[in-house]
């Protein structure tokens, strides 16, 4: 008996080590869950993000990138909506009219203006909106690339610019007219970097994965079988035009344990994502919701997206396919932003949410408007986790703000679109009684250590190439030293 051994080796209750499956797959799963718990135990968002970025598949070398499937919002292929719903585990509810969206159908005084207040703002903003439509669509504003004015590229650029001008005007006009306190305290981002990554399971193994598993099985029996399902890491690259953030979250639309969030079905997609045009890349997985973790506004209120790429889909596949693609854009934009926001609040694809997060999404080209509300209930979608919750997206039918502009006269103006915009923009975030960031605490590291972590994190997220460019050799050195070996005095 040594001096370091405790005097009392007995306790009132026996303490046993944790039990786990002792098979090869069970030990591997146990090691992965130990890493997930290590990520949860880290104090700050920066430490968690850096650990995930460097720790995938036991990466030890700097700049050793991971194979990810690249996702965008509006994908220019036919019938991609089932895949987009599957990879985000989202149940889409087509609510019909915009007044049937959950927070418009049941307005409360807690987070919404009254109907009379909304109508007063609509009547104030309507004449200004008609004037803006007349200027944007009735005037002859040239494009920057005049040779492409009548081409598909020119029409797409025109759609994008018109949509951005109308979003700018309407957001400013409604915000200034409403004059609400929470709008003065919000942060507004224009064209931010919105990236998000997550792991989704239940996909069939591709040819490369099967070959790797077969070679491993020859040396180590008991590993994954070649035909077992596999996880795919997705990297979403968003292109929002505007994002509005606040320090408090929006109220949930339904309870996280409601049957709508636990029992509904999600479309199946038992195919390789490359079959519908998605590609794989080697890169560092990054999750950026438009700001770094030091920003105080960590919750999303509203985001605006343009739909200029829909012209290609409409010409190739028709209007019905375009409508489905716009729904896919609403789903991907909402999930991508909310999952990145969840990362900035201490959650990630290995540590699930403890409460639902919600946001509002608007897709427009200035004349056509699509409205979505989204509730994120889970972001742990891999094979290592239980599939108990689903994410919910409510989609309203597409609406026209106006029919046409003839001789600088706006015809067929739709007050319902303006009323929906007023309701979306003026919706108030609410205070909650629980901890919004339960996985975070004050760091014990020094200020110099945190600065070094932030610097390394930004380098990882920059996704710079794995090699350095060859330094340029001056021309005089090539001539006088390498070619002719001149004697320089």
Coordinates of C-alpha atoms in Angstrom, one line a residue:
X1 CA 0.0 0.0 0.0
X2 CA 1.5 3.3 -1.1
X3 CA 1.2 6.7 0.4
X4 CA -0.7 8.0 -2.6
X5 CA -3.5 5.5 -2.3
X6 CA -6.6 7.0 -0.5
X7 CA -7.2 5.8 3.1
X8 CA -10.8 5.1 2.5
X9 CA -11.2 2.8 -0.6
X10 CA -14.9 2.1 0.0
X11 CA -18.1 4.1 -0.8
X12 CA -21.7 3.7 0.3
X13 CA -22.8 3.1 -3.3
X14 CA -20.7 1.1 -5.8
X15 CA -19.2 3.0 -8.7
X16 CA -18.9 1.1 -12.0
X17 CA -17.4 2.2 -15.3
X18 CA -19.9 2.9 -18.1
X19 CA -21.1 0.0 -20.1
X20 CA -20.9 -0.1 -23.9
X21 CA -21.0 -2.6 -26.7
X22 CA -17.6 -4.4 -26.8
X23 CA -17.7 -5.3 -30.4
X24 CA -15.5 -3.5 -33.0
X25 CA -18.3 -1.2 -34.1
X26 CA -19.4 -0.6 -30.5
X27 CA -16.0 0.5 -29.5
X28 CA -15.7 2.8 -32.4
X29 CA -19.1 4.3 -31.6
X30 CA -18.0 4.7 -28.0
X31 CA -14.9 6.6 -29.0
X32 CA -16.9 8.9 -31.2
X33 CA -19.4 9.7 -28.4
X34 CA -16.4 10.5 -26.1
X35 CA -15.3 13.0 -28.7
X36 CA -18.8 14.5 -28.9
X37 CA -18.8 14.9 -25.1
X38 CA -15.4 16.6 -25.3
X39 CA -16.8 19.1 -27.7
X40 CA -19.8 19.7 -25.4
X41 CA -17.4 20.3 -22.4
X42 CA -15.4 23.0 -24.2
X43 CA -16.2 26.5 -22.8
X44 CA -16.5 28.8 -25.8
X45 CA -18.0 28.7 -29.3
X46 CA -14.6 29.3 -30.8
X47 CA -13.1 26.3 -29.1
X48 CA -15.9 24.1 -30.2
X49 CA -15.8 25.3 -33.8
X50 CA -12.0 24.8 -34.0
X51 CA -12.2 21.3 -32.4
X52 CA -14.8 20.2 -34.9
X53 CA -12.9 21.8 -37.8
X54 CA -9.6 20.1 -36.9
X55 CA -11.0 16.9 -35.3
X56 CA -12.9 15.2 -38.1
X57 CA -11.7 11.6 -38.6
X58 CA -8.7 12.2 -36.3
X59 CA -7.1 14.9 -38.4
X60 CA -3.7 15.7 -37.0
X61 CA -2.1 17.6 -39.9
X62 CA -3.0 21.2 -40.6
X63 CA -4.8 21.8 -43.9
X64 CA -5.9 18.2 -44.3
X65 CA -9.4 18.8 -45.6
X66 CA -12.5 16.7 -45.4
X67 CA -14.7 15.4 -48.3
X68 CA -18.0 17.2 -48.2
X69 CA -21.1 17.4 -50.4
X70 CA -21.6 21.0 -51.5
X71 CA -25.2 22.4 -51.3
X72 CA -26.7 25.6 -52.5
X73 CA -30.1 27.2 -52.1
X74 CA -31.7 27.2 -55.6
X75 CA -30.3 24.1 -57.4
X76 CA -30.7 24.2 -61.2
X77 CA -31.8 20.5 -61.5
X78 CA -35.2 18.9 -61.8
X79 CA -37.1 17.7 -58.7
X80 CA -34.5 18.3 -56.0
X81 CA -37.1 19.2 -53.3
X82 CA -37.4 15.6 -51.9
X83 CA -33.6 15.5 -51.4
X84 CA -33.5 18.9 -49.8
X85 CA -36.2 17.9 -47.3
X86 CA -34.5 14.6 -46.6
X87 CA -31.0 16.0 -46.0
X88 CA -32.4 18.6 -43.5
X89 CA -35.1 16.2 -42.1
X90 CA -37.7 18.8 -42.8
X91 CA -41.5 18.3 -43.1
X92 CA -42.9 20.9 -45.5
X93 CA -46.4 22.2 -44.9
X94 CA -48.0 24.1 -47.8
X95 CA -50.3 26.4 -45.9
X96 CA -51.9 28.1 -48.9
X97 CA -52.5 31.7 -48.3
X98 CA -50.0 33.8 -46.4
X99 CA -52.6 34.4 -43.7
X100 CA -52.5 30.7 -42.9
X101 CA -48.9 30.8 -41.7
X102 CA -48.7 29.8 -38.0
X103 CA -47.7 33.2 -36.6
X104 CA -50.2 35.1 -38.9
X105 CA -53.1 32.8 -38.2
X106 CA -52.8 33.2 -34.4
X107 CA -51.5 36.7 -33.8
X108 CA -51.0 37.7 -30.1
X109 CA -50.1 40.9 -28.5
X110 CA -46.9 39.5 -27.1
X111 CA -45.0 39.3 -30.3
X112 CA -47.2 40.8 -32.9
X113 CA -48.8 44.1 -33.7
X114 CA -52.6 44.3 -33.7
X115 CA -54.5 44.1 -37.0
X116 CA -55.4 47.8 -36.8
X117 CA -51.7 48.7 -36.3
X118 CA -50.7 46.6 -39.3
X119 CA -53.4 48.2 -41.5
X120 CA -52.3 51.7 -40.4
X121 CA -48.7 50.9 -41.4
X122 CA -49.8 49.4 -44.7
X123 CA -51.8 52.5 -45.6
X124 CA -48.9 54.8 -44.8
X125 CA -46.3 52.7 -46.8
X126 CA -48.5 51.9 -49.8
X127 CA -48.2 55.3 -51.6
X128 CA -44.4 55.2 -51.2
X129 CA -44.3 51.6 -52.4
X130 CA -46.2 52.4 -55.5
X131 CA -43.7 55.2 -56.2
X132 CA -40.8 52.9 -55.7
X133 CA -42.3 50.3 -58.1
X134 CA -42.8 53.1 -60.6
X135 CA -39.1 54.1 -60.3
X136 CA -37.7 50.6 -60.4
X137 CA -39.9 49.0 -63.1
X138 CA -41.1 52.0 -65.0
X139 CA -37.8 53.8 -65.4
X140 CA -35.0 53.0 -67.8
X141 CA -32.2 52.1 -65.4
X142 CA -29.4 50.5 -67.4
X143 CA -27.5 47.4 -66.3
X144 CA -23.8 47.4 -65.7
X145 CA -23.4 44.9 -68.5
X146 CA -25.3 46.5 -71.3
X147 CA -24.3 43.9 -74.0
X148 CA -26.2 41.2 -72.0
X149 CA -29.4 43.3 -71.6
X150 CA -31.7 40.9 -73.5
X151 CA -29.9 37.6 -72.8
X152 CA -30.7 35.2 -70.0
X153 CA -27.8 36.6 -68.0
X154 CA -29.1 40.1 -68.4
X155 CA -32.7 39.2 -67.4
X156 CA -31.3 37.3 -64.3
X157 CA -29.2 40.3 -63.4
X158 CA -32.3 42.6 -63.8
X159 CA -34.3 40.3 -61.6
X160 CA -31.6 40.3 -58.9
X161 CA -31.2 44.1 -58.9
X162 CA -34.9 44.8 -58.9
X163 CA -35.4 42.4 -56.0
X164 CA -32.6 44.0 -54.0
X165 CA -33.9 47.5 -54.6
X166 CA -37.4 46.6 -53.5
X167 CA -36.2 44.8 -50.4
X168 CA -34.0 47.8 -49.5
X169 CA -36.9 50.2 -49.9
X170 CA -39.6 48.2 -48.2
X171 CA -37.5 47.2 -45.2
X172 CA -36.5 50.8 -44.5
X173 CA -39.9 52.2 -45.1
X174 CA -41.7 49.7 -42.9
X175 CA -39.0 49.9 -40.1
X176 CA -39.1 53.7 -40.0
X177 CA -42.9 53.8 -40.1
X178 CA -43.4 51.2 -37.4
X179 CA -40.7 52.8 -35.2
X180 CA -40.4 49.8 -32.9
X181 CA -37.7 49.5 -30.2
X182 CA -36.6 46.0 -31.2
X183 CA -36.0 47.1 -34.8
X184 CA -33.6 49.8 -33.6
X185 CA -31.6 47.3 -31.6
X186 CA -31.4 44.7 -34.4
X187 CA -28.3 44.1 -36.6
X188 CA -28.8 44.1 -40.3
X189 CA -26.3 42.3 -42.6
X190 CA -26.1 42.8 -46.3
X191 CA -24.7 40.0 -48.5
X192 CA -23.2 38.2 -45.5
X193 CA -21.2 34.9 -45.6
X194 CA -23.7 32.3 -44.5
X195 CA -22.1 28.8 -44.4
X196 CA -23.3 25.7 -42.5
X197 CA -22.3 22.1 -42.2
X198 CA -23.9 19.1 -40.8
X199 CA -23.8 15.3 -41.0
X200 CA -26.8 13.3 -42.3
X201 CA -27.1 9.5 -42.2
X202 CA -29.1 6.8 -43.9
X203 CA -27.7 7.3 -47.4
X204 CA -26.7 4.2 -49.4
X205 CA -22.9 3.6 -49.6
X206 CA -21.4 4.8 -52.8
X207 CA -18.8 2.9 -54.8
X208 CA -15.8 4.5 -53.1
X209 CA -17.2 3.8 -49.6
X210 CA -17.9 0.2 -50.6
X211 CA -14.4 -0.3 -51.9
X212 CA -12.9 1.1 -48.7
X213 CA -15.0 -1.1 -46.5
X214 CA -14.2 -4.2 -48.4
X215 CA -10.5 -3.6 -48.1
X216 CA -10.8 -2.9 -44.4
X217 CA -12.9 -6.0 -43.8
X218 CA -10.1 -8.2 -45.1
X219 CA -7.7 -7.0 -42.4
X220 CA -10.2 -6.2 -39.6
X221 CA -13.3 -8.4 -39.5
X222 CA -16.2 -7.0 -37.7
X223 CA -16.1 -3.5 -39.2
X224 CA -18.9 -1.9 -41.3
X225 CA -20.3 -4.1 -44.1
X226 CA -20.0 -2.8 -47.6
X227 CA -23.7 -2.2 -48.1
X228 CA -24.4 -0.6 -44.7
X229 CA -25.8 3.0 -44.8
X230 CA -23.3 5.8 -44.4
X231 CA -23.1 9.4 -43.2
X232 CA -22.6 12.2 -45.6
X233 CA -21.2 15.6 -44.5
X234 CA -22.9 18.5 -46.1
X235 CA -21.6 22.0 -46.6
X236 CA -24.2 24.6 -47.4
X237 CA -23.1 27.9 -49.0
X238 CA -25.8 30.5 -48.7
X239 CA -26.3 33.7 -50.7
X240 CA -28.7 35.8 -48.7
X241 CA -29.1 39.5 -49.6
X242 CA -30.2 40.7 -46.2
X243 CA -30.3 39.2 -42.7
X244 CA -31.9 40.7 -39.6
X245 CA -30.7 39.5 -36.2
X246 CA -31.5 40.3 -32.5
X247 CA -30.3 39.3 -29.0
X248 CA -33.5 37.5 -28.2
X249 CA -35.2 34.6 -30.2
X250 CA -38.6 34.5 -31.9
X251 CA -41.3 32.6 -30.1
X252 CA -41.7 28.9 -31.1
X253 CA -44.6 28.1 -33.4
X254 CA -45.4 24.7 -31.9
X255 CA -43.9 22.8 -29.0
X256 CA -40.8 20.8 -29.7
X257 CA -42.5 17.6 -28.4
X258 CA -45.7 18.3 -30.3
X259 CA -46.8 15.3 -32.5
X260 CA -46.2 17.6 -35.5
X261 CA -42.5 17.7 -34.6
X262 CA -42.1 14.0 -33.7
X263 CA -44.5 11.9 -35.7
X264 CA -44.7 13.4 -39.2
X265 CA -42.9 11.8 -42.2
X266 CA -40.0 13.1 -44.1
X267 CA -39.5 12.2 -47.8
X268 CA -37.0 9.4 -48.4
X269 CA -34.1 9.8 -50.9
X270 CA -32.2 6.5 -51.2
X271 CA -29.8 7.8 -53.9
X272 CA -26.4 9.4 -54.2
X273 CA -26.6 13.2 -54.2
X274 CA -24.4 13.3 -57.3
X275 CA -27.3 11.7 -59.2
X276 CA -29.1 15.1 -59.1
X277 CA -26.0 17.3 -59.8
X278 CA -24.4 17.9 -56.4
X279 CA -20.7 17.5 -56.2
X280 CA -18.1 16.6 -53.5
X281 CA -15.2 18.9 -52.6
X282 CA -12.3 18.7 -50.2
X283 CA -12.5 21.6 -47.7
X284 CA -12.6 22.5 -44.1
X285 CA -16.2 22.4 -42.8
X286 CA -17.3 25.9 -41.8
X287 CA -20.3 27.2 -40.0
X288 CA -20.7 31.0 -40.2
X289 CA -24.2 32.6 -39.8
X290 CA -22.9 36.0 -41.1
X291 CA -20.9 37.1 -38.0
X292 CA -18.3 35.8 -35.6
X293 CA -19.2 34.5 -32.2
X294 CA -18.3 37.8 -30.4
X295 CA -21.4 39.5 -31.8
X296 CA -24.2 39.9 -29.3
X297 CA -27.1 39.3 -31.7
X298 CA -27.2 35.5 -32.0
X299 CA -30.8 34.9 -33.2
X300 CA -32.3 35.4 -36.6
X301 CA -35.5 37.3 -37.2
X302 CA -35.8 37.6 -41.0
X303 CA -33.7 36.9 -44.1
X304 CA -34.3 38.0 -47.7
X305 CA -33.2 36.0 -50.8
X306 CA -33.3 36.7 -54.5
X307 CA -34.4 34.2 -57.1
X308 CA -32.7 35.2 -60.3
X309 CA -31.4 31.6 -60.9
X310 CA -35.0 30.4 -61.2
X311 CA -35.1 31.7 -64.8
X312 CA -33.0 28.8 -65.9
X313 CA -35.3 26.3 -64.1
X314 CA -38.4 27.9 -65.6
X315 CA -37.1 27.8 -69.1
X316 CA -35.9 24.2 -68.9
X317 CA -38.6 22.5 -66.7
X318 CA -41.6 24.8 -66.5
X319 CA -43.4 26.9 -63.8
X320 CA -44.3 23.9 -61.6
X321 CA -40.7 22.9 -61.3
X322 CA -39.8 26.5 -60.5
X323 CA -42.4 26.6 -57.7
X324 CA -40.9 23.4 -56.2
X325 CA -37.4 24.9 -56.5
X326 CA -38.4 28.1 -54.7
X327 CA -39.7 25.9 -51.9
X328 CA -36.4 24.2 -51.8
X329 CA -34.6 27.5 -51.6
X330 CA -36.9 28.5 -48.6
X331 CA -36.1 25.2 -46.8
X332 CA -32.3 25.3 -47.4
X333 CA -31.9 29.0 -46.6
X334 CA -33.9 28.6 -43.4
X335 CA -32.2 25.4 -42.2
X336 CA -28.7 26.6 -43.2
X337 CA -29.0 29.9 -41.3
X338 CA -30.6 28.4 -38.2
X339 CA -28.1 25.6 -38.0
X340 CA -25.3 28.1 -38.2
X341 CA -27.0 30.2 -35.6
X342 CA -27.3 27.1 -33.4
X343 CA -23.5 26.7 -33.7
X344 CA -22.9 30.2 -32.5
X345 CA -25.1 29.4 -29.5
X346 CA -23.1 26.3 -28.4
X347 CA -24.9 23.6 -30.3
X348 CA -23.7 21.6 -33.3
X349 CA -24.3 18.5 -35.4
X350 CA -23.0 16.4 -32.5
X351 CA -24.8 18.2 -29.6
X352 CA -28.5 18.7 -30.2
X353 CA -30.7 21.6 -29.4
X354 CA -32.4 21.9 -26.1
X355 CA -35.1 24.2 -27.4
X356 CA -36.5 25.0 -30.9
X357 CA -35.2 27.9 -32.9
X358 CA -37.3 29.8 -35.4
X359 CA -36.9 32.3 -38.3
X360 CA -38.7 33.9 -41.2
X361 CA -37.6 33.7 -44.8
X362 CA -38.7 35.8 -47.8
X363 CA -37.8 34.9 -51.4
X364 CA -38.4 37.6 -54.1
X365 CA -37.5 39.2 -57.3
X366 CA -39.3 42.4 -56.5
X367 CA -42.6 41.5 -58.1
X368 CA -43.1 37.8 -57.0
X369 CA -42.9 37.2 -53.2
X370 CA -42.7 33.8 -51.3
X371 CA -43.0 33.7 -47.5
X372 CA -41.7 30.9 -45.2
X373 CA -41.5 30.3 -41.5
X374 CA -39.2 27.6 -40.2
X375 CA -38.8 25.9 -36.8
X376 CA -35.5 24.0 -36.2
X377 CA -36.0 21.2 -33.7
X378 CA -32.9 19.1 -34.3
X379 CA -29.5 19.3 -35.9
X380 CA -28.1 15.9 -34.9
X381 CA -29.0 13.9 -38.1
X382 CA -26.2 11.3 -38.2
X383 CA -26.3 7.6 -37.7
X384 CA -25.0 7.9 -34.2
X385 CA -28.1 9.7 -32.9
X386 CA -31.7 8.9 -32.4
X387 CA -34.2 10.3 -34.9
X388 CA -36.8 11.6 -32.5
X389 CA -37.6 15.1 -33.9
X390 CA -38.3 16.7 -37.3
X391 CA -37.9 20.2 -38.5
X392 CA -41.0 22.0 -39.8
X393 CA -41.3 24.5 -42.6
X394 CA -44.5 26.4 -43.5
X395 CA -44.7 27.7 -47.0
X396 CA -47.2 30.2 -48.4
X397 CA -48.3 30.4 -52.0
X398 CA -46.4 32.7 -54.3
X399 CA -48.0 36.2 -54.5
X400 CA -47.6 39.2 -56.8
X401 CA -47.0 42.6 -55.3
X402 CA -48.3 44.1 -58.5
X403 CA -49.5 43.0 -62.0
X404 CA -47.7 45.3 -64.3
X405 CA -46.4 48.8 -64.9
X406 CA -47.7 50.6 -68.0
X407 CA -46.8 54.2 -68.8
X408 CA -45.4 54.5 -65.2
X409 CA -48.7 53.5 -63.8
X410 CA -48.8 50.6 -61.4
X411 CA -51.7 48.2 -62.0
X412 CA -53.0 45.4 -59.7
X413 CA -51.3 46.4 -56.5
X414 CA -51.8 43.7 -53.8
X415 CA -52.2 44.9 -50.3
X416 CA -51.9 41.4 -48.9
X417 CA -48.2 41.2 -49.8
X418 CA -47.5 44.5 -48.1
X419 CA -49.5 43.3 -45.0
X420 CA -47.5 40.1 -44.8
X421 CA -44.2 42.0 -45.1
X422 CA -45.3 44.4 -42.3
X423 CA -46.1 41.4 -40.1
X424 CA -42.8 39.6 -40.8
X425 CA -40.7 42.7 -40.2
X426 CA -42.4 43.9 -37.1
X427 CA -42.6 40.5 -35.3
X428 CA -41.0 41.0 -31.9
X429 CA -38.6 38.6 -30.3
X430 CA -39.6 37.4 -26.8
X431 CA -37.7 36.9 -23.6
X432 CA -37.5 33.3 -22.2
X433 CA -37.0 31.9 -18.7
X434 CA -34.4 29.2 -19.6
X435 CA -30.8 29.4 -20.5
X436 CA -30.4 30.1 -24.3
X437 CA -26.7 28.9 -24.3
X438 CA -26.5 26.0 -21.9
X439 CA -23.4 24.5 -23.4
X440 CA -21.3 27.6 -22.9
X441 CA -19.5 29.1 -19.9
X442 CA -16.7 31.5 -19.2
X443 CA -13.4 30.4 -20.5
X444 CA -10.4 29.8 -18.2
X445 CA -7.9 30.5 -21.0
X446 CA -5.9 33.7 -21.1
X447 CA -6.6 36.5 -23.5
X448 CA -3.5 35.6 -25.6
X449 CA -4.6 32.0 -25.9
X450 CA -8.1 33.0 -27.1
X451 CA -6.6 35.4 -29.6
X452 CA -4.5 32.5 -31.0
X453 CA -7.6 30.2 -31.1
X454 CA -9.6 32.9 -33.0
X455 CA -6.7 33.4 -35.4
X456 CA -6.4 29.7 -36.2
X457 CA -10.2 29.3 -36.5
X458 CA -10.3 32.1 -39.1
X459 CA -7.5 30.5 -41.0
X460 CA -9.3 27.1 -41.0
X461 CA -12.5 28.7 -42.1
X462 CA -10.8 30.7 -44.9
X463 CA -10.3 27.4 -46.8
X464 CA -7.1 28.5 -48.4
X465 CA -5.4 26.0 -50.8
X466 CA -3.0 23.4 -49.5
X467 CA 0.0 24.7 -51.3
X468 CA 1.9 28.0 -51.5
X469 CA 2.4 29.8 -54.8
X470 CA 6.0 29.7 -56.2
X471 CA 7.6 33.1 -55.5
X472 CA 7.9 35.3 -58.6
X473 CA 11.4 35.7 -60.0
X474 CA 12.2 39.2 -61.4
X475 CA 12.9 39.4 -65.1
X476 CA 16.4 40.9 -64.7
X477 CA 17.4 37.9 -62.6
X478 CA 16.1 35.4 -65.2
X479 CA 18.1 37.2 -68.0
X480 CA 21.3 38.1 -66.2
X481 CA 21.7 35.2 -63.7
X482 CA 19.9 32.1 -65.1
X483 CA 20.2 32.5 -68.9
X484 CA 23.4 34.5 -69.5
X485 CA 25.3 34.5 -66.2
X486 CA 26.3 38.1 -66.7
X487 CA 28.9 39.7 -64.4
X488 CA 27.3 42.5 -62.5
X489 CA 29.7 45.0 -61.0

